[in-house]
Amino acid sequence: MSTTKMAPLLEKNEQFVQAYTPVPLGLPTAQVIVLTCVDHRIDPALALGLGPGDAPVIRNAGGRVTQTVINDIAYLAFLAEQLAGPAESLFEVAIIHHTQCGTGFLADADFRRQAAEGTGIPEATLAGSVVTDPHDSVAADVEHLLTSRFLSPKVSVSGHVLDMETGRIAMTHEARYPSPDKAKS
């Protein structure tokens, strides 16, 4: 029998199962979708006090708004409308970037080239993951999502920065809905 690094985690899962209560399929109770980084140093559900059924958490390198993220949010909005029926507002997407992000290394062209060669990920894709100043990148991503033609007009978007030294998440951009008169891409 081979050993797996998952064994201790599966043992912890057995403990989890003892207190587990299933949550029925439905709208997230917090009416928020969190988009943030994959950084293992912080758990966004714990940092925000979220429990099962409260909010979906989407994680990727840098917590960046990518086409895949836009597609996921578009689907979740469609699903929410199917489950809830007509509603004035469906949910808020909270984009959270953080200080000390490892994607900052990708700002260096040589490092990015080596990463592209080592992973097979295109350099342009890696460049789109960079977070050197989370205030700047979260502002760019809020605008990127708000101007997507795939974003439901019933979904608002807010921006936040997590300080890795303190664990505090601060709002940097209040929730806004897409502008109906903006040209969407």
Tab-separated table of C-alpha atoms in Angstrom:
chain	number	residue	atom	x	y	z
A	1	MET	CA	0.000	0.000	0.000
A	2	SER	CA	1.437	3.361	-0.990
A	3	THR	CA	1.529	6.271	1.394
A	4	THR	CA	-0.270	9.451	0.543
A	5	LYS	CA	0.026	12.925	1.932
A	6	MET	CA	-3.792	12.942	1.965
A	7	ALA	CA	-3.979	10.268	4.709
A	8	PRO	CA	-3.866	12.719	7.659
A	9	LEU	CA	-6.341	14.999	5.897
A	10	LEU	CA	-8.725	12.126	5.275
A	11	GLU	CA	-8.502	11.300	8.991
A	12	LYS	CA	-9.487	14.902	9.742
A	13	ASN	CA	-12.337	14.516	7.261
A	14	GLU	CA	-13.671	11.643	9.380
A	15	GLN	CA	-13.830	14.088	12.310
A	16	PHE	CA	-15.590	16.630	10.071
A	17	VAL	CA	-18.154	14.022	9.041
A	18	GLN	CA	-19.202	13.556	12.672
A	19	ALA	CA	-20.598	17.127	12.841
A	20	TYR	CA	-21.502	17.535	9.156
A	21	THR	CA	-24.953	18.778	8.212
A	22	PRO	CA	-25.727	18.876	4.486
A	23	VAL	CA	-26.796	22.205	3.018
A	24	PRO	CA	-29.523	22.028	0.357
A	25	LEU	CA	-28.860	23.442	-3.106
A	26	GLY	CA	-29.947	27.057	-3.128
A	27	LEU	CA	-28.736	30.619	-3.109
A	28	PRO	CA	-25.702	31.470	-0.986
A	29	THR	CA	-27.020	32.902	2.283
A	30	ALA	CA	-24.460	35.743	2.353
A	31	GLN	CA	-25.415	36.696	-1.228
A	32	VAL	CA	-21.718	37.065	-2.013
A	33	ILE	CA	-19.247	35.280	-4.259
A	34	VAL	CA	-15.648	35.689	-3.141
A	35	LEU	CA	-12.849	35.798	-5.719
A	36	THR	CA	-9.393	35.606	-4.216
A	37	CYS	CA	-5.910	34.105	-4.517
A	38	VAL	CA	-4.931	30.459	-4.045
A	39	ASP	CA	-2.353	31.500	-1.430
A	40	HIS	CA	-2.328	28.809	1.236
A	41	ARG	CA	-1.403	31.200	4.044
A	42	ILE	CA	-4.990	32.290	4.576
A	43	ASP	CA	-8.391	30.667	4.242
A	44	PRO	CA	-10.885	33.236	2.933
A	45	ALA	CA	-13.822	31.363	4.461
A	46	LEU	CA	-12.211	31.559	7.909
A	47	ALA	CA	-11.076	35.172	7.412
A	48	LEU	CA	-14.635	36.202	6.501
A	49	GLY	CA	-16.431	33.938	8.967
A	50	LEU	CA	-18.136	31.939	6.218
A	51	GLY	CA	-19.688	28.554	6.768
A	52	PRO	CA	-21.173	25.951	4.435
A	53	GLY	CA	-23.864	27.454	2.227
A	54	ASP	CA	-22.815	31.054	2.910
A	55	ALA	CA	-20.796	31.924	-0.201
A	56	PRO	CA	-18.937	30.304	-3.077
A	57	VAL	CA	-15.210	31.022	-3.030
A	58	ILE	CA	-13.379	31.110	-6.362
A	59	ARG	CA	-9.594	30.949	-6.107
A	60	ASN	CA	-6.890	31.338	-8.717
A	61	ALA	CA	-3.337	32.688	-8.912
A	62	GLY	CA	-3.588	36.306	-7.793
A	63	GLY	CA	-7.389	36.208	-7.436
A	64	ARG	CA	-7.553	37.764	-10.889
A	65	VAL	CA	-10.604	38.201	-13.106
A	66	THR	CA	-9.983	35.827	-16.013
A	67	GLN	CA	-12.333	34.632	-18.736
A	68	THR	CA	-12.824	31.418	-16.762
A	69	VAL	CA	-13.843	33.437	-13.692
A	70	ILE	CA	-16.225	35.537	-15.793
A	71	ASN	CA	-17.751	32.345	-17.197
A	72	ASP	CA	-18.182	30.888	-13.693
A	73	ILE	CA	-19.853	34.066	-12.412
A	74	ALA	CA	-22.141	34.209	-15.471
A	75	TYR	CA	-23.201	30.616	-14.841
A	76	LEU	CA	-23.741	31.228	-11.116
A	77	ALA	CA	-25.924	34.252	-11.926
A	78	PHE	CA	-27.949	32.175	-14.383
A	79	LEU	CA	-28.322	29.395	-11.818
A	80	ALA	CA	-29.310	31.882	-9.098
A	81	GLU	CA	-32.056	33.266	-11.328
A	82	GLN	CA	-33.325	29.757	-11.999
A	83	LEU	CA	-33.398	28.962	-8.270
A	84	ALA	CA	-34.720	32.313	-7.033
A	85	GLY	CA	-36.843	33.485	-9.919
A	86	PRO	CA	-36.902	37.128	-10.935
A	87	ALA	CA	-34.999	39.262	-8.471
A	88	GLU	CA	-33.739	42.830	-8.476
A	89	SER	CA	-30.326	41.730	-7.207
A	90	LEU	CA	-28.684	38.291	-7.246
A	91	PHE	CA	-25.389	38.659	-5.387
A	92	GLU	CA	-22.185	40.677	-5.008
A	93	VAL	CA	-18.819	39.532	-6.299
A	94	ALA	CA	-16.153	40.503	-3.756
A	95	ILE	CA	-12.732	40.611	-5.429
A	96	ILE	CA	-9.995	40.288	-2.803
A	97	HIS	CA	-6.302	40.725	-3.655
A	98	HIS	CA	-3.601	40.618	-0.998
A	99	THR	CA	-0.219	42.002	-0.054
A	100	GLN	CA	2.898	39.830	-0.448
A	101	CYS	CA	1.372	37.913	-3.381
A	102	GLY	CA	3.626	35.286	-4.951
A	103	THR	CA	2.403	36.305	-8.402
A	104	GLY	CA	4.535	39.435	-7.961
A	105	PHE	CA	7.513	37.325	-9.091
A	106	LEU	CA	5.856	37.160	-12.519
A	107	ALA	CA	6.414	40.906	-12.973
A	108	ASP	CA	10.046	40.049	-13.729
A	109	ALA	CA	10.262	39.222	-17.453
A	110	ASP	CA	13.034	36.616	-16.997
A	111	PHE	CA	11.168	34.844	-14.205
A	112	ARG	CA	7.946	34.953	-16.248
A	113	ARG	CA	9.724	33.489	-19.304
A	114	GLN	CA	11.192	30.681	-17.178
A	115	ALA	CA	7.786	30.035	-15.606
A	116	ALA	CA	6.203	29.847	-19.067
A	117	GLU	CA	8.865	27.390	-20.221
A	118	GLY	CA	8.564	25.326	-17.043
A	119	THR	CA	4.774	25.163	-16.962
A	120	GLY	CA	3.641	25.492	-20.561
A	121	ILE	CA	1.437	28.416	-19.555
A	122	PRO	CA	1.680	31.287	-22.072
A	123	GLU	CA	3.660	34.300	-20.863
A	124	ALA	CA	0.657	36.559	-21.547
A	125	THR	CA	-1.493	34.444	-19.238
A	126	LEU	CA	1.158	34.574	-16.528
A	127	ALA	CA	1.487	38.352	-16.979
A	128	GLY	CA	-2.262	38.642	-16.402
A	129	SER	CA	-1.871	36.989	-12.997
A	130	VAL	CA	0.578	39.539	-11.585
A	131	VAL	CA	-0.289	41.304	-8.350
A	132	THR	CA	2.493	43.669	-7.293
A	133	ASP	CA	0.255	46.386	-5.854
A	134	PRO	CA	-3.045	44.837	-4.759
A	135	HIS	CA	-4.765	48.228	-4.729
A	136	ASP	CA	-3.983	48.725	-8.417
A	137	SER	CA	-4.777	45.179	-9.505
A	138	VAL	CA	-8.057	44.982	-7.593
A	139	ALA	CA	-9.136	48.295	-9.166
A	140	ALA	CA	-8.321	46.920	-12.631
A	141	ASP	CA	-10.204	43.680	-11.948
A	142	VAL	CA	-13.296	45.440	-10.589
A	143	GLU	CA	-13.474	47.455	-13.830
A	144	HIS	CA	-12.699	44.396	-15.964
A	145	LEU	CA	-15.603	42.453	-14.450
A	146	LEU	CA	-18.000	45.424	-14.488
A	147	THR	CA	-17.408	45.929	-18.216
A	148	SER	CA	-17.774	42.278	-19.213
A	149	ARG	CA	-20.729	41.674	-21.494
A	150	PHE	CA	-21.293	38.405	-19.646
A	151	LEU	CA	-21.881	40.026	-16.237
A	152	SER	CA	-25.549	40.068	-15.295
A	153	PRO	CA	-26.909	43.550	-14.555
A	154	LYS	CA	-28.217	42.008	-11.308
A	155	VAL	CA	-24.692	41.289	-10.020
A	156	SER	CA	-22.674	43.944	-8.185
A	157	VAL	CA	-18.880	43.987	-7.820
A	158	SER	CA	-16.744	45.267	-4.949
A	159	GLY	CA	-12.974	45.382	-4.370
A	160	HIS	CA	-10.950	44.610	-1.253
A	161	VAL	CA	-7.337	44.230	-0.140
A	162	LEU	CA	-6.169	41.708	2.456
A	163	ASP	CA	-3.131	42.734	4.493
A	164	MET	CA	-1.126	39.544	5.051
A	165	GLU	CA	0.606	41.051	8.086
A	166	THR	CA	-2.613	41.656	10.025
A	167	GLY	CA	-5.222	39.446	8.318
A	168	ARG	CA	-7.476	42.517	7.914
A	169	ILE	CA	-9.533	42.835	4.751
A	170	ALA	CA	-10.317	46.436	3.797
A	171	MET	CA	-12.868	47.550	1.211
A	172	THR	CA	-11.207	49.617	-1.498
A	173	HIS	CA	-14.108	49.795	-3.985
A	174	GLU	CA	-17.733	49.891	-2.884
A	175	ALA	CA	-20.161	47.558	-4.607
A	176	ARG	CA	-21.387	48.785	-7.994
A	177	TYR	CA	-23.592	47.323	-10.675
A	178	PRO	CA	-22.506	47.335	-14.318
A	179	SER	CA	-23.337	50.545	-16.103
A	180	PRO	CA	-25.977	49.849	-18.761
A	181	ASP	CA	-24.541	52.498	-21.097
A	182	LYS	CA	-20.946	51.186	-21.085
A	183	ALA	CA	-19.674	49.368	-24.156
A	184	LYS	CA	-19.084	45.812	-23.000
A	185	SER	CA	-16.354	43.472	-24.107
